[in-house]
Amino acid sequence: KTNTDPFGKKFFQNAPFDMNDEFHVAIITPVIHYCMGGLSIAPDSEVLDAKGAIIPGLYAAGEVCGGVHGKNRLGGSSLLDCVVFGRLAGAASTRDLLSDLSSSSSSTSAALNRASAILGHLSPSAISTTIQHSPNSVTQIVVDPEQNSLTIQTSWGSSSSSSSSFAPVATSSSSAAPVAAAAAAPAAAPVLKEYTWDEVAKHNTEGDCWVVVAGQVLDVTDFMADHPGGKRAILLFAGKDATEEFNMLHKPEVIPKYAPKSIIGTVSGKPQH
């Protein structure tokens, strides 16, 4: 009534009120709802320096990054920002680490084959790494996922060199002619057995695990130990149809390329939920 409110308030929608009434008071404190960040990143989440060049080995995702949303973000997009660029950062850093791994020596071909298989998911083309041991000593390592091979070549001095290659072992034959004939006429694809969904559902344990992808029945019991995503990702769909989830993360050629022996048949009918 007197227009002398000490806080400058001019409108009192609930007036008049009784000063002897019961009031509920809350303290409001400003908080940061979402930080737009300040780091500039490339499309694969690599952090850029002040000149816009990629800083090797440094990745960022989420609120620490700036410029992703422009001047202001759209409501609800902050979590999506963290998830999308988090996955991109994980894929890019793993790809780069595996490239570094291919430049180090290993005593077992199994480890090299596993590195090559994982690398194939992230970089389908061949990767070559050169190590300069000394002015006259060089080692070159080539990982080629398309050929399923890893080649190591070492040279020293002016002309001496030695090389070794890890690749799938071909079957031997006592005669060169039958081998050439077999290469000229590829064997017919085997006829796959057809299973029912009830039969597939029985194989739902770690020691006996089948899954279905795009109508194909896969026995992944032995493959689980080599699965880059771990056993649990497969066991979630043991005895079930994993087509939708598989297609979200993999290309169709992944199974025939990296786990062709796991294909044991096809399934009839519609999936059971």
C-alpha angles and dihedrals in degrees: 000000000000095000089227101117106156091222094051095247113158105177125059108183094179097047139159097052136164116250089213092060124107115264132191115214128193128186112227117207124187113241135180108259095186130353116221089206128208110243117106115220138191123236091272092050096258111150115244125216126227090279094051096254121137115256104223114240096008120112133170139189139173128012095353089070126082134200095035095109100029116230094338136010127241114248113267095016098100095083091044088052092055094046098045097046091038090060092044091051091049093050094045095047092047091049092052093045091051089051088055090046091058089061094060126080123251132189096213127063090206091068091048092049091050091050089049092050093051091044089054090064091055103033116022093187127077119273123209125197126187123201118198106207094172137338090281101030123076134166121198122195122192122190112193113182092182091060095034089233142125119198126194119192124181125189132182137169117013104309113356118110141162131192141185131192132203112206139138109296114244122221115260128233134191092227129050094209097063089049092053091047091051090051092051093050112040116211118259116260112263119250108252121223118244118231133190124236089248090058092048092049091060091066098069107126135089090251093049113024127167126173133180122230121177092339095310122118112225126195099208097168094114095033097059094081090059097042108121090216094053133246097287093064089061098037090059086072100035108148091004144092111277098172099114096047092042093054091051091062107023142050118240093249094060096089099048089042102048106016109024093143091061092070106097104158149314133279128234128217130011124317117267117230 
